[in-house]
Coordinates of N, CA and C and ligand atoms in Angstrom, one line a residue:
X6 N -255.0 -137.5 -76.8 CA -254.4 -138.6 -76.0 C -254.4 -139.9 -76.9
X7 N -253.3 -140.6 -76.9 CA -253.2 -141.8 -77.7 C -254.0 -142.9 -77.0
X8 N -255.0 -143.5 -77.7 CA -255.9 -144.5 -77.1 C -255.2 -145.8 -76.7
X9 N -255.6 -146.4 -75.6 CA -255.1 -147.7 -75.2 C -256.3 -148.7 -75.0
X10 N -256.1 -149.9 -75.4 CA -257.0 -151.0 -75.0 C -256.2 -151.9 -74.0
X11 N -256.7 -152.0 -72.8 CA -256.0 -152.8 -71.8 C -256.7 -154.2 -71.6
X12 N -255.9 -155.2 -71.7 CA -256.4 -156.6 -71.6 C -255.7 -157.2 -70.4
X13 N -256.3 -157.5 -69.3 CA -255.7 -158.1 -68.2 C -256.3 -159.5 -67.9
X14 N -255.6 -160.3 -67.2 CA -256.1 -161.6 -66.8 C -255.0 -162.5 -66.5
X15 N -255.3 -163.7 -65.9 CA -254.3 -164.7 -65.6 C -253.7 -165.4 -66.8
X16 N -252.7 -166.2 -66.5 CA -252.0 -166.9 -67.6 C -253.0 -167.9 -68.2
X17 N -253.0 -168.0 -69.5 CA -253.8 -169.0 -70.2 C -255.2 -168.5 -70.4
X18 N -255.5 -167.3 -70.1 CA -256.9 -166.8 -70.3 C -257.2 -166.4 -71.7
X19 N -256.1 -166.4 -72.5 CA -256.3 -166.0 -73.9 C -256.0 -164.6 -74.2
X20 N -255.5 -163.8 -73.2 CA -255.3 -162.4 -73.4 C -254.2 -162.0 -74.4
X21 N -253.2 -162.9 -74.4 CA -252.1 -162.6 -75.4 C -252.6 -162.7 -76.8
X22 N -253.3 -163.8 -77.1 CA -253.9 -164.0 -78.4 C -254.8 -162.9 -78.8
X23 N -255.7 -162.5 -77.9 CA -256.7 -161.5 -78.2 C -256.0 -160.1 -78.4
X24 N -255.0 -159.9 -77.6 CA -254.3 -158.6 -77.7 C -253.6 -158.5 -79.1
X25 N -253.0 -159.6 -79.5 CA -252.2 -159.7 -80.7 C -253.2 -159.4 -81.9
X26 N -254.4 -160.1 -81.8 CA -255.4 -159.9 -82.9 C -255.9 -158.5 -83.0
X27 N -256.2 -158.0 -81.8 CA -256.7 -156.6 -81.7 C -255.7 -155.6 -82.3
X28 N -254.4 -155.8 -81.9 CA -253.4 -154.8 -82.4 C -253.3 -154.9 -83.9
X29 N -253.4 -156.1 -84.5 CA -253.4 -156.3 -85.9 C -254.6 -155.7 -86.6
X30 N -255.8 -155.9 -86.0 CA -257.0 -155.4 -86.6 C -257.0 -153.8 -86.6
X31 N -256.5 -153.2 -85.5 CA -256.6 -151.8 -85.4 C -255.3 -151.1 -86.0
X32 N -254.3 -151.9 -86.3 CA -253.0 -151.3 -86.8 C -252.3 -150.6 -85.7
X33 N -252.5 -151.1 -84.4 CA -251.9 -150.4 -83.2 C -250.7 -151.2 -82.8
X34 N -250.0 -150.6 -81.9 CA -248.8 -151.2 -81.2 C -249.3 -152.2 -80.2
X35 N -248.4 -153.1 -79.8 CA -248.7 -154.2 -78.9 C -247.7 -154.2 -77.8
X36 N -248.2 -154.2 -76.5 CA -247.3 -154.3 -75.4 C -247.6 -155.6 -74.6
X37 N -246.7 -156.6 -74.6 CA -246.8 -157.8 -73.9 C -246.1 -157.6 -72.6
X38 N -246.7 -157.0 -71.6 CA -246.0 -156.6 -70.4 C -245.5 -157.8 -69.6
X39 N -246.1 -159.0 -69.7 CA -245.6 -160.2 -69.1 C -244.2 -160.5 -69.6
X40 N -243.9 -160.2 -70.9 CA -242.6 -160.5 -71.4 C -241.5 -159.7 -70.6
X41 N -241.9 -158.5 -70.2 CA -240.9 -157.7 -69.5 C -240.6 -158.4 -68.1
X42 N -241.6 -158.8 -67.4 CA -241.4 -159.5 -66.1 C -240.6 -160.8 -66.4
X43 N -240.9 -161.5 -67.5 CA -240.2 -162.7 -67.8 C -238.7 -162.5 -68.1
X44 N -238.4 -161.4 -68.7 CA -237.0 -161.0 -69.0 C -236.3 -160.7 -67.7
X45 N -236.9 -159.9 -66.8 CA -236.3 -159.6 -65.6 C -236.1 -161.0 -64.8
X46 N -237.1 -161.8 -64.8 CA -237.0 -163.1 -64.1 C -235.8 -163.9 -64.7
X47 N -235.7 -164.0 -66.0 CA -234.6 -164.7 -66.6 C -233.3 -164.2 -66.3
X48 N -233.1 -162.8 -66.3 CA -231.9 -162.2 -66.0 C -231.5 -162.5 -64.6
X49 N -232.5 -162.4 -63.7 CA -232.2 -162.6 -62.2 C -231.8 -164.1 -62.0
X50 N -232.5 -165.0 -62.7 CA -232.1 -166.4 -62.6 C -230.6 -166.7 -63.0
X51 N -230.3 -166.1 -64.2 CA -229.0 -166.2 -64.7 C -227.9 -165.7 -63.8
X52 N -228.3 -164.6 -63.1 CA -227.3 -164.0 -62.2 C -227.3 -164.6 -60.8
X53 N -228.1 -165.7 -60.6 CA -228.2 -166.4 -59.3 C -228.8 -165.7 -58.2
X54 N -229.7 -164.8 -58.5 CA -230.5 -164.1 -57.4 C -231.3 -165.1 -56.6
X55 N -231.4 -164.8 -55.3 CA -232.3 -165.6 -54.5 C -233.7 -165.0 -54.7
X56 N -234.5 -165.7 -55.5 CA -235.8 -165.0 -55.9 C -236.9 -165.0 -54.8
X57 N -236.7 -165.8 -53.8 CA -237.6 -165.7 -52.7 C -237.5 -164.5 -51.9
X58 N -236.2 -164.0 -51.6 CA -236.0 -162.8 -50.9 C -234.8 -162.1 -51.5
X59 N -235.0 -161.5 -52.7 CA -233.9 -160.9 -53.4 C -233.4 -159.6 -52.8
X60 N -232.2 -159.2 -53.1 CA -231.7 -157.9 -52.8 C -232.4 -156.9 -53.8
X61 N -233.3 -156.2 -53.2 CA -234.2 -155.4 -54.1 C -233.5 -154.3 -54.8
X62 N -232.5 -153.7 -54.1 CA -231.7 -152.6 -54.8 C -230.9 -153.1 -56.0
X63 N -230.3 -154.3 -55.8 CA -229.5 -154.9 -56.9 C -230.4 -155.2 -58.0
X64 N -231.6 -155.7 -57.7 CA -232.5 -156.2 -58.7 C -233.0 -155.0 -59.5
X65 N -233.3 -153.9 -58.8 CA -233.8 -152.7 -59.5 C -232.7 -152.2 -60.4
X66 N -231.4 -152.2 -59.9 CA -230.3 -151.8 -60.7 C -230.1 -152.6 -62.0
X67 N -230.4 -153.9 -61.8 CA -230.3 -154.9 -62.9 C -231.3 -154.5 -64.0
X68 N -232.6 -154.2 -63.6 CA -233.6 -153.8 -64.5 C -233.2 -152.6 -65.3
X69 N -232.5 -151.6 -64.7 CA -232.1 -150.4 -65.3 C -231.0 -150.7 -66.4
X70 N -230.3 -151.8 -66.2 CA -229.2 -152.1 -67.1 C -229.6 -153.0 -68.3
X71 N -230.7 -153.6 -68.3 CA -231.1 -154.6 -69.3 C -231.4 -153.8 -70.6
X72 N -230.8 -154.4 -71.7 CA -231.1 -153.9 -73.0 C -232.1 -154.8 -73.7
X73 N -233.4 -154.4 -73.7 CA -234.5 -155.2 -74.2 C -234.9 -154.7 -75.5
X74 N -235.1 -155.6 -76.5 CA -235.6 -155.2 -77.8 C -236.7 -156.2 -78.2
X75 N -237.8 -155.6 -78.7 CA -238.8 -156.4 -79.3 C -238.7 -156.1 -80.8
X76 N -238.3 -157.1 -81.6 CA -238.1 -156.8 -83.1 C -239.5 -156.8 -83.8
X77 N -239.5 -156.2 -84.9 CA -240.8 -156.1 -85.7 C -241.3 -157.5 -86.1
X78 N -240.4 -158.5 -86.3 CA -240.9 -159.8 -86.6 C -241.1 -160.8 -85.4
X79 N -241.3 -160.2 -84.2 CA -241.7 -160.9 -83.1 C -240.7 -161.6 -82.2
X80 N -239.4 -161.2 -82.4 CA -238.4 -161.8 -81.6 C -238.1 -160.9 -80.3
X81 N -237.7 -161.5 -79.2 CA -237.3 -160.7 -78.1 C -235.8 -160.9 -77.8
X82 N -235.1 -159.8 -77.7 CA -233.7 -159.8 -77.5 C -233.3 -159.2 -76.2
X83 N -232.4 -159.9 -75.5 CA -231.8 -159.4 -74.3 C -230.3 -159.2 -74.5
X84 N -229.9 -158.0 -74.4 CA -228.5 -157.7 -74.6 C -228.0 -158.3 -75.9
X85 N -228.9 -158.3 -76.9 CA -228.6 -158.8 -78.3 C -228.8 -160.3 -78.5
X86 N -229.1 -161.0 -77.4 CA -229.3 -162.5 -77.5 C -230.8 -162.8 -77.7
X87 N -231.1 -163.7 -78.6 CA -232.5 -164.1 -78.9 C -233.0 -165.0 -77.7
X88 N -234.0 -164.4 -76.9 CA -234.5 -165.2 -75.8 C -236.0 -165.4 -76.0
X89 N -236.5 -165.3 -77.2 CA -237.9 -165.5 -77.5 C -238.5 -166.7 -76.9
X90 N -237.8 -167.9 -77.1 CA -238.3 -169.2 -76.6 C -238.0 -169.3 -75.1
X91 N -236.8 -168.9 -74.7 CA -236.4 -169.1 -73.3 C -237.4 -168.5 -72.3
X92 N -237.9 -167.3 -72.6 CA -238.7 -166.6 -71.7 C -240.1 -167.3 -71.5
X93 N -240.4 -168.3 -72.4 CA -241.7 -169.0 -72.3 C -241.6 -170.2 -71.4
X94 N -240.4 -170.6 -71.0 CA -240.2 -171.8 -70.2 C -240.9 -171.6 -68.8
X95 N -241.5 -172.7 -68.3 CA -242.2 -172.6 -67.0 C -241.4 -172.1 -65.9
X96 N -240.1 -172.4 -65.8 CA -239.2 -171.9 -64.7 C -239.0 -170.4 -64.8
X97 N -239.1 -169.9 -66.0 CA -238.9 -168.4 -66.2 C -240.3 -167.8 -65.8
X98 N -241.4 -168.4 -66.1 CA -242.7 -167.9 -65.7 C -242.7 -167.7 -64.2
X99 N -242.2 -168.7 -63.5 CA -242.2 -168.7 -62.0 C -241.3 -167.5 -61.5
X100 N -240.1 -167.4 -62.2 CA -239.2 -166.4 -61.8 C -239.9 -165.0 -62.0
X101 N -240.6 -164.9 -63.1 CA -241.3 -163.6 -63.5 C -242.3 -163.3 -62.4
X102 N -243.0 -164.3 -62.0 CA -244.1 -164.0 -61.0 C -243.4 -163.6 -59.6
X103 N -242.3 -164.2 -59.3 CA -241.6 -163.8 -58.1 C -241.0 -162.4 -58.1
X104 N -240.4 -162.0 -59.2 CA -239.8 -160.7 -59.3 C -240.9 -159.6 -59.4
X105 N -242.1 -160.1 -59.9 CA -243.2 -159.1 -60.1 C -243.8 -158.7 -58.8
X106 N -243.5 -159.4 -57.7 CA -244.0 -159.0 -56.4 C -243.3 -157.7 -55.8
X107 N -242.2 -157.4 -56.5 CA -241.3 -156.4 -55.9 C -241.6 -155.0 -56.4
X108 N -242.0 -154.1 -55.6 CA -242.4 -152.8 -56.0 C -241.3 -152.0 -56.8
X109 N -240.1 -152.1 -56.4 CA -239.0 -151.3 -57.2 C -238.9 -151.9 -58.6
X110 N -239.1 -153.2 -58.8 CA -239.1 -153.8 -60.1 C -240.2 -153.2 -60.9
X111 N -241.4 -153.2 -60.4 CA -242.6 -152.7 -61.1 C -242.4 -151.3 -61.5
X112 N -241.8 -150.5 -60.5 CA -241.6 -149.0 -60.8 C -240.6 -148.9 -61.9
X113 N -239.6 -149.7 -61.9 CA -238.5 -149.6 -62.9 C -239.1 -149.9 -64.3
X114 N -240.1 -150.8 -64.3 CA -240.6 -151.2 -65.6 C -241.7 -150.2 -66.1
X115 N -242.1 -149.3 -65.3 CA -243.3 -148.4 -65.6 C -243.0 -147.5 -66.8
X116 N -241.8 -146.9 -66.8 CA -241.4 -145.9 -67.8 C -241.4 -146.7 -69.2
X117 N -240.8 -147.9 -69.2 CA -240.7 -148.7 -70.4 C -242.1 -148.9 -71.0
X118 N -243.1 -149.2 -70.0 CA -244.4 -149.6 -70.5 C -245.1 -148.3 -71.0
X119 N -245.0 -147.2 -70.3 CA -245.6 -145.9 -70.8 C -245.0 -145.5 -72.1
X120 N -243.7 -145.9 -72.3 CA -243.1 -145.5 -73.6 C -243.7 -146.3 -74.8
X121 N -244.4 -147.3 -74.5 CA -245.0 -148.1 -75.6 C -246.3 -147.4 -76.2
X122 N -246.7 -146.4 -75.5 CA -248.0 -145.7 -75.9 C -247.6 -144.8 -77.0
X123 N -247.7 -145.3 -78.2 CA -247.3 -144.6 -79.4 C -248.4 -144.5 -80.4
X124 N -248.5 -143.4 -81.2 CA -249.6 -143.3 -82.2 C -249.5 -144.5 -83.2
X125 N -250.6 -145.0 -83.7 CA -252.0 -144.5 -83.5 C -252.7 -145.1 -82.3
X126 N -252.1 -146.0 -81.6 CA -252.8 -146.6 -80.4 C -252.0 -147.8 -79.9
X127 N -252.4 -148.2 -78.7 CA -251.7 -149.3 -78.1 C -252.7 -150.4 -77.5
X128 N -252.4 -151.6 -77.8 CA -253.1 -152.7 -77.1 C -252.1 -153.3 -76.1
X129 N -252.4 -153.3 -74.8 CA -251.5 -153.7 -73.8 C -252.1 -154.9 -73.0
X130 N -251.3 -155.9 -72.8 CA -251.8 -157.0 -72.0 C -250.9 -157.4 -70.8
X131 N -251.6 -157.8 -69.8 CA -250.8 -158.1 -68.5 C -251.7 -158.4 -67.4
X132 N -251.3 -157.9 -66.2 CA -252.1 -158.1 -65.0 C -252.6 -156.8 -64.4
X133 N -251.9 -155.7 -64.7 CA -252.3 -154.4 -64.1 C -252.4 -153.3 -65.1
X134 N -252.6 -153.6 -66.4 CA -252.7 -152.6 -67.4 C -253.8 -151.6 -67.1
X135 N -255.0 -152.1 -66.7 CA -256.1 -151.3 -66.5 C -256.2 -150.7 -65.1
X136 N -255.5 -151.3 -64.1 CA -255.6 -150.8 -62.7 C -254.4 -149.9 -62.4
X137 N -253.3 -150.0 -63.0 CA -252.1 -149.2 -62.6 C -251.4 -148.5 -63.8
X138 N -251.1 -149.2 -64.8 CA -250.2 -148.7 -65.9 C -251.0 -147.7 -66.8
X139 N -252.2 -148.1 -67.3 CA -252.9 -147.3 -68.2 C -254.3 -147.1 -67.6
X140 N -254.4 -146.4 -66.5 CA -255.7 -146.3 -65.8 C -256.7 -145.5 -66.7
X141 N -256.2 -144.7 -67.7 CA -257.2 -144.0 -68.5 C -257.4 -144.7 -69.8
X142 N -257.2 -146.0 -69.9 CA -257.4 -146.8 -71.1 C -258.9 -146.6 -71.6
X143 N -259.0 -146.5 -72.9 CA -260.4 -146.3 -73.5 C -261.3 -147.5 -73.3
X144 N -260.6 -148.7 -73.3 CA -261.4 -149.9 -73.0 C -260.5 -150.8 -72.2
X145 N -261.1 -151.4 -71.1 CA -260.4 -152.3 -70.2 C -261.2 -153.6 -70.2
X146 N -260.4 -154.7 -70.5 CA -261.1 -156.0 -70.5 C -260.4 -156.9 -69.4
X147 N -261.1 -157.6 -68.7 CA -260.5 -158.6 -67.8 C -261.0 -160.0 -68.2
X148 N -260.0 -160.7 -68.7 CA -260.3 -162.0 -69.3 C -259.9 -163.1 -68.3
X149 N -260.9 -164.0 -68.1 CA -260.6 -165.1 -67.1 C -261.1 -166.4 -67.7
X150 N -260.7 -167.5 -67.1 CA -261.2 -168.9 -67.5 C -260.8 -169.8 -66.3
X151 N -261.4 -170.9 -66.3 CA -261.2 -171.8 -65.2 C -259.7 -172.3 -65.2
X152 N -259.1 -172.6 -64.1 CA -257.7 -173.0 -64.0 C -257.5 -174.3 -64.9
X153 N -258.4 -175.2 -64.9 CA -258.3 -176.4 -65.7 C -258.2 -176.1 -67.2
X154 N -259.1 -175.2 -67.6 CA -259.1 -174.8 -69.0 C -257.8 -174.1 -69.4
X155 N -257.3 -173.2 -68.5 CA -256.1 -172.5 -68.8 C -254.9 -173.3 -68.8
X156 N -254.8 -174.3 -67.9 CA -253.6 -175.2 -67.9 C -253.6 -176.1 -69.2
X157 N -254.8 -176.5 -69.6 CA -254.9 -177.3 -70.9 C -254.5 -176.5 -72.1
X158 N -254.9 -175.2 -72.1 CA -254.5 -174.4 -73.3 C -253.0 -174.2 -73.3
X159 N -252.4 -173.8 -72.1 CA -251.0 -173.6 -72.0 C -250.2 -174.8 -72.4
X160 N -250.7 -176.0 -72.0 CA -250.0 -177.3 -72.2 C -250.0 -177.5 -73.8
X161 N -251.1 -177.3 -74.4 CA -251.1 -177.4 -75.9 C -250.2 -176.5 -76.6
X162 N -250.1 -175.2 -76.1 CA -249.2 -174.2 -76.7 C -247.8 -174.6 -76.5
X163 N -247.4 -175.1 -75.3 CA -246.0 -175.4 -75.0 C -245.6 -176.7 -75.8
X164 N -246.5 -177.6 -75.9 CA -246.2 -178.9 -76.6 C -246.0 -178.6 -78.1
X165 N -246.8 -177.6 -78.6 CA -246.7 -177.3 -80.0 C -245.3 -176.7 -80.3
X166 N -244.8 -176.0 -79.3 CA -243.4 -175.4 -79.4 C -242.3 -176.4 -79.1
X167 N -242.7 -177.7 -78.9 CA -241.8 -178.7 -78.7 C -241.2 -178.8 -77.2
X168 N -241.9 -178.1 -76.3 CA -241.4 -178.1 -74.9 C -241.7 -179.4 -74.2
X169 N -240.9 -179.8 -73.3 CA -241.1 -181.1 -72.5 C -241.8 -180.7 -71.2
X170 N -243.1 -180.7 -71.2 CA -243.9 -180.4 -70.0 C -244.9 -181.4 -69.7
X171 N -245.3 -181.5 -68.4 CA -246.3 -182.4 -68.0 C -247.6 -181.6 -67.6
X172 N -248.7 -182.1 -67.9 CA -250.0 -181.4 -67.6 C -250.1 -181.2 -66.1
X173 N -250.0 -182.2 -65.3 CA -250.1 -182.0 -63.8 C -249.1 -181.0 -63.2
X174 N -247.9 -181.0 -63.7 CA -246.9 -180.0 -63.3 C -247.3 -178.6 -63.6
X175 N -247.8 -178.5 -64.9 CA -248.2 -177.2 -65.4 C -249.4 -176.7 -64.6
X176 N -250.3 -177.6 -64.3 CA -251.5 -177.2 -63.6 C -251.1 -176.7 -62.2
X177 N -250.3 -177.4 -61.5 CA -249.9 -176.9 -60.1 C -249.1 -175.6 -60.2
X178 N -248.2 -175.5 -61.1 CA -247.4 -174.3 -61.2 C -248.3 -173.1 -61.6
X179 N -249.3 -173.3 -62.4 CA -250.2 -172.2 -62.8 C -251.0 -171.8 -61.6
X180 N -251.5 -172.8 -60.8 CA -252.3 -172.5 -59.7 C -251.5 -171.6 -58.6
X181 N -250.2 -172.1 -58.5 CA -249.3 -171.4 -57.5 C -249.1 -169.9 -57.9
X182 N -248.8 -169.8 -59.3 CA -248.5 -168.5 -59.8 C -249.7 -167.6 -59.7
X183 N -250.9 -168.1 -60.0 CA -252.2 -167.4 -59.9 C -252.3 -166.8 -58.5
X184 N -252.2 -167.7 -57.6 CA -252.3 -167.4 -56.1 C -251.4 -166.2 -55.8
X185 N -250.1 -166.3 -56.2 CA -249.1 -165.3 -55.9 C -249.5 -163.9 -56.6
X186 N -249.9 -164.0 -57.9 CA -250.3 -162.8 -58.7 C -251.5 -162.1 -58.1
X187 N -252.5 -163.0 -57.7 CA -253.7 -162.4 -57.2 C -253.6 -161.8 -55.8
X188 N -252.7 -162.4 -55.0 CA -252.6 -162.0 -53.5 C -251.5 -161.1 -53.1
X189 N -250.6 -160.7 -54.1 CA -249.5 -159.9 -53.7 C -250.0 -158.5 -53.3
X190 N -249.1 -157.8 -52.5 CA -249.6 -156.5 -52.0 C -249.5 -155.4 -53.1
X191 N -248.5 -155.5 -54.0 CA -248.4 -154.4 -55.0 C -249.1 -154.9 -56.3
X192 N -249.9 -154.0 -56.9 CA -250.5 -154.3 -58.2 C -251.0 -155.7 -58.4
X193 N -251.9 -156.2 -57.5 CA -252.4 -157.6 -57.6 C -253.2 -157.8 -58.9
X194 N -253.4 -159.0 -59.3 CA -254.3 -159.3 -60.4 C -255.7 -159.2 -60.0
X195 N -256.3 -158.0 -60.2 CA -257.8 -157.8 -59.9 C -258.3 -157.0 -61.1
X196 N -259.6 -157.2 -61.4 CA -260.2 -156.4 -62.5 C -260.3 -154.9 -62.0
X197 N -260.1 -154.0 -63.0 CA -260.4 -152.6 -62.7 C -261.9 -152.5 -62.5
X198 N -262.3 -151.5 -61.7 CA -263.7 -151.4 -61.4 C -264.5 -151.1 -62.7
X199 N -263.9 -150.5 -63.7 CA -264.5 -150.2 -65.0 C -264.2 -151.2 -66.1
X200 N -263.7 -152.4 -65.7 CA -263.3 -153.3 -66.8 C -264.5 -154.2 -67.2
X201 N -264.5 -154.6 -68.4 CA -265.5 -155.5 -68.9 C -265.0 -156.9 -68.6
X202 N -265.8 -157.7 -67.9 CA -265.4 -159.0 -67.4 C -265.8 -160.1 -68.5
X203 N -264.9 -160.9 -68.9 CA -265.3 -162.0 -69.9 C -264.7 -163.3 -69.4
X204 N -265.5 -164.3 -69.2 CA -265.1 -165.6 -68.8 C -265.0 -166.4 -70.1
X205 N -263.8 -166.8 -70.5 CA -263.6 -167.4 -71.8 C -263.6 -169.0 -71.7
X206 N -263.9 -169.5 -70.5 CA -263.8 -171.0 -70.3 C -264.5 -171.7 -71.5
X207 N -265.8 -171.3 -71.8 CA -266.5 -172.1 -72.8 C -266.6 -171.3 -74.1
X208 N -265.7 -170.4 -74.3 CA -265.8 -169.6 -75.6 C -264.6 -169.9 -76.4
X209 N -264.8 -169.8 -77.8 CA -263.7 -169.9 -78.7 C -263.0 -168.6 -78.8
X210 N -261.7 -168.6 -79.3 CA -261.0 -167.3 -79.4 C -261.8 -166.4 -80.3
X211 N -262.4 -166.9 -81.4 CA -263.2 -166.0 -82.3 C -264.3 -165.3 -81.5
X212 N -265.0 -166.1 -80.7 CA -266.1 -165.5 -79.9 C -265.6 -164.4 -78.9
X213 N -264.5 -164.7 -78.3 CA -264.0 -163.7 -77.4 C -263.6 -162.4 -78.1
X214 N -262.9 -162.6 -79.3 CA -262.5 -161.5 -80.1 C -263.7 -160.7 -80.5
X215 N -264.8 -161.3 -81.0 CA -266.0 -160.6 -81.4 C -266.6 -159.8 -80.2
X216 N -266.6 -160.4 -79.1 CA -267.1 -159.8 -77.9 C -266.3 -158.5 -77.5
X217 N -265.0 -158.6 -77.6 CA -264.1 -157.4 -77.3 C -264.3 -156.4 -78.4
X218 N -264.5 -156.8 -79.7 CA -264.7 -155.8 -80.8 C -266.0 -155.0 -80.5
X219 N -267.0 -155.8 -80.1 CA -268.3 -155.1 -79.8 C -268.1 -154.0 -78.7
X220 N -267.4 -154.3 -77.7 CA -267.1 -153.3 -76.6 C -266.3 -152.2 -77.2
X221 N -265.3 -152.5 -78.1 CA -264.5 -151.4 -78.7 C -265.4 -150.5 -79.5
X222 N -266.3 -151.1 -80.3 CA -267.2 -150.2 -81.1 C -268.1 -149.3 -80.3
X223 N -268.5 -149.9 -79.2 CA -269.4 -149.1 -78.3 C -268.6 -147.8 -77.8
X224 N -267.3 -147.9 -77.8 CA -266.5 -146.8 -77.3 C -265.9 -146.0 -78.5
X225 N -266.5 -146.2 -79.7 CA -266.0 -145.5 -80.9 C -264.6 -145.9 -81.3
X226 N -264.1 -147.1 -80.9 CA -262.8 -147.5 -81.4 C -263.1 -148.5 -82.5
X227 N -262.6 -148.1 -83.7 CA -263.0 -148.9 -84.9 C -261.7 -149.5 -85.5
X228 N -261.7 -150.8 -85.8 CA -260.6 -151.4 -86.5 C -260.3 -150.7 -87.8
X229 N -259.0 -150.7 -88.2 CA -258.6 -150.1 -89.4 C -258.8 -151.1 -90.6
X230 N -259.1 -152.4 -90.3 CA -259.3 -153.3 -91.4 C -260.4 -154.3 -91.1
Ligands
LIG247 O1 -248.6 -162.9 -68.8 P1 -247.4 -163.8 -68.4 O2 -247.7 -165.2 -68.0 O3 -246.3 -163.7 -69.5 O4 -246.7 -163.1 -67.1 C1 -245.6 -163.6 -66.4 C2 -245.6 -163.1 -65.0 O5 -245.3 -161.7 -64.9 C3 -247.0 -163.3 -64.2 O6 -247.0 -164.5 -63.5 C4 -247.0 -162.1 -63.3 C5 -246.1 -161.1 -64.0 N1 -246.8 -159.9 -64.6 C6 -247.2 -158.9 -63.8 O7 -247.0 -159.0 -62.5 N2 -247.7 -157.8 -64.3 C7 -248.0 -157.7 -65.6 N3 -248.5 -156.6 -66.1 C8 -247.7 -158.8 -66.5 C9 -247.1 -159.9 -65.9

């Protein structure tokens, strides 16, 4: 069986950074499952879907039609267009969280996610990697941090990319999105019963990384470098 490390947690918990570092250290593939929901959210926005109560069948059909590519140098393409930066916009994050509530959308994305499980291994980050998509993951981590800390981190990240965002707006949209992701009926954001819980509020990325590596070693998962 191809090994998987599942990293779940809310936005700004550091899961993307940790997953990227782990994949590099192990020489494994990386699945940013949030990017898939963001792509669906963006496509639905562009087509004028009512995201509060979308036509679910049309939305599922849309997911089936999307031509999504993750290039080796880190670009995300939708039907050939570079959408790497666009999917990071706060309005796309909101759209992603709205479409992510819909069961048929989640089911339509499942095959794509399972397809990322390729030799020699996969690091997958998201909300339901350990609870739904890769329930047999060799290591499951649930990464959390206070909402204040997460909003501050996301603000710094977006500012660095030159985005025009305000911290109070970001804080409230993060809180709203958290609420929605944690309380939805399908695949809510909850730790798997067998996940290692890490609160990164007062930890540096290096500390979190070391902590995860320690858990990986306990399970005989050893970095290739
Ligand atoms: O991790 P992210 O912020 O890029 O995710 C964007 C949205 O996608 C998030 O608010 C909820 C949804 N999502 C999900 O429902 N399940 C996943 N495995 C990953 C993301």
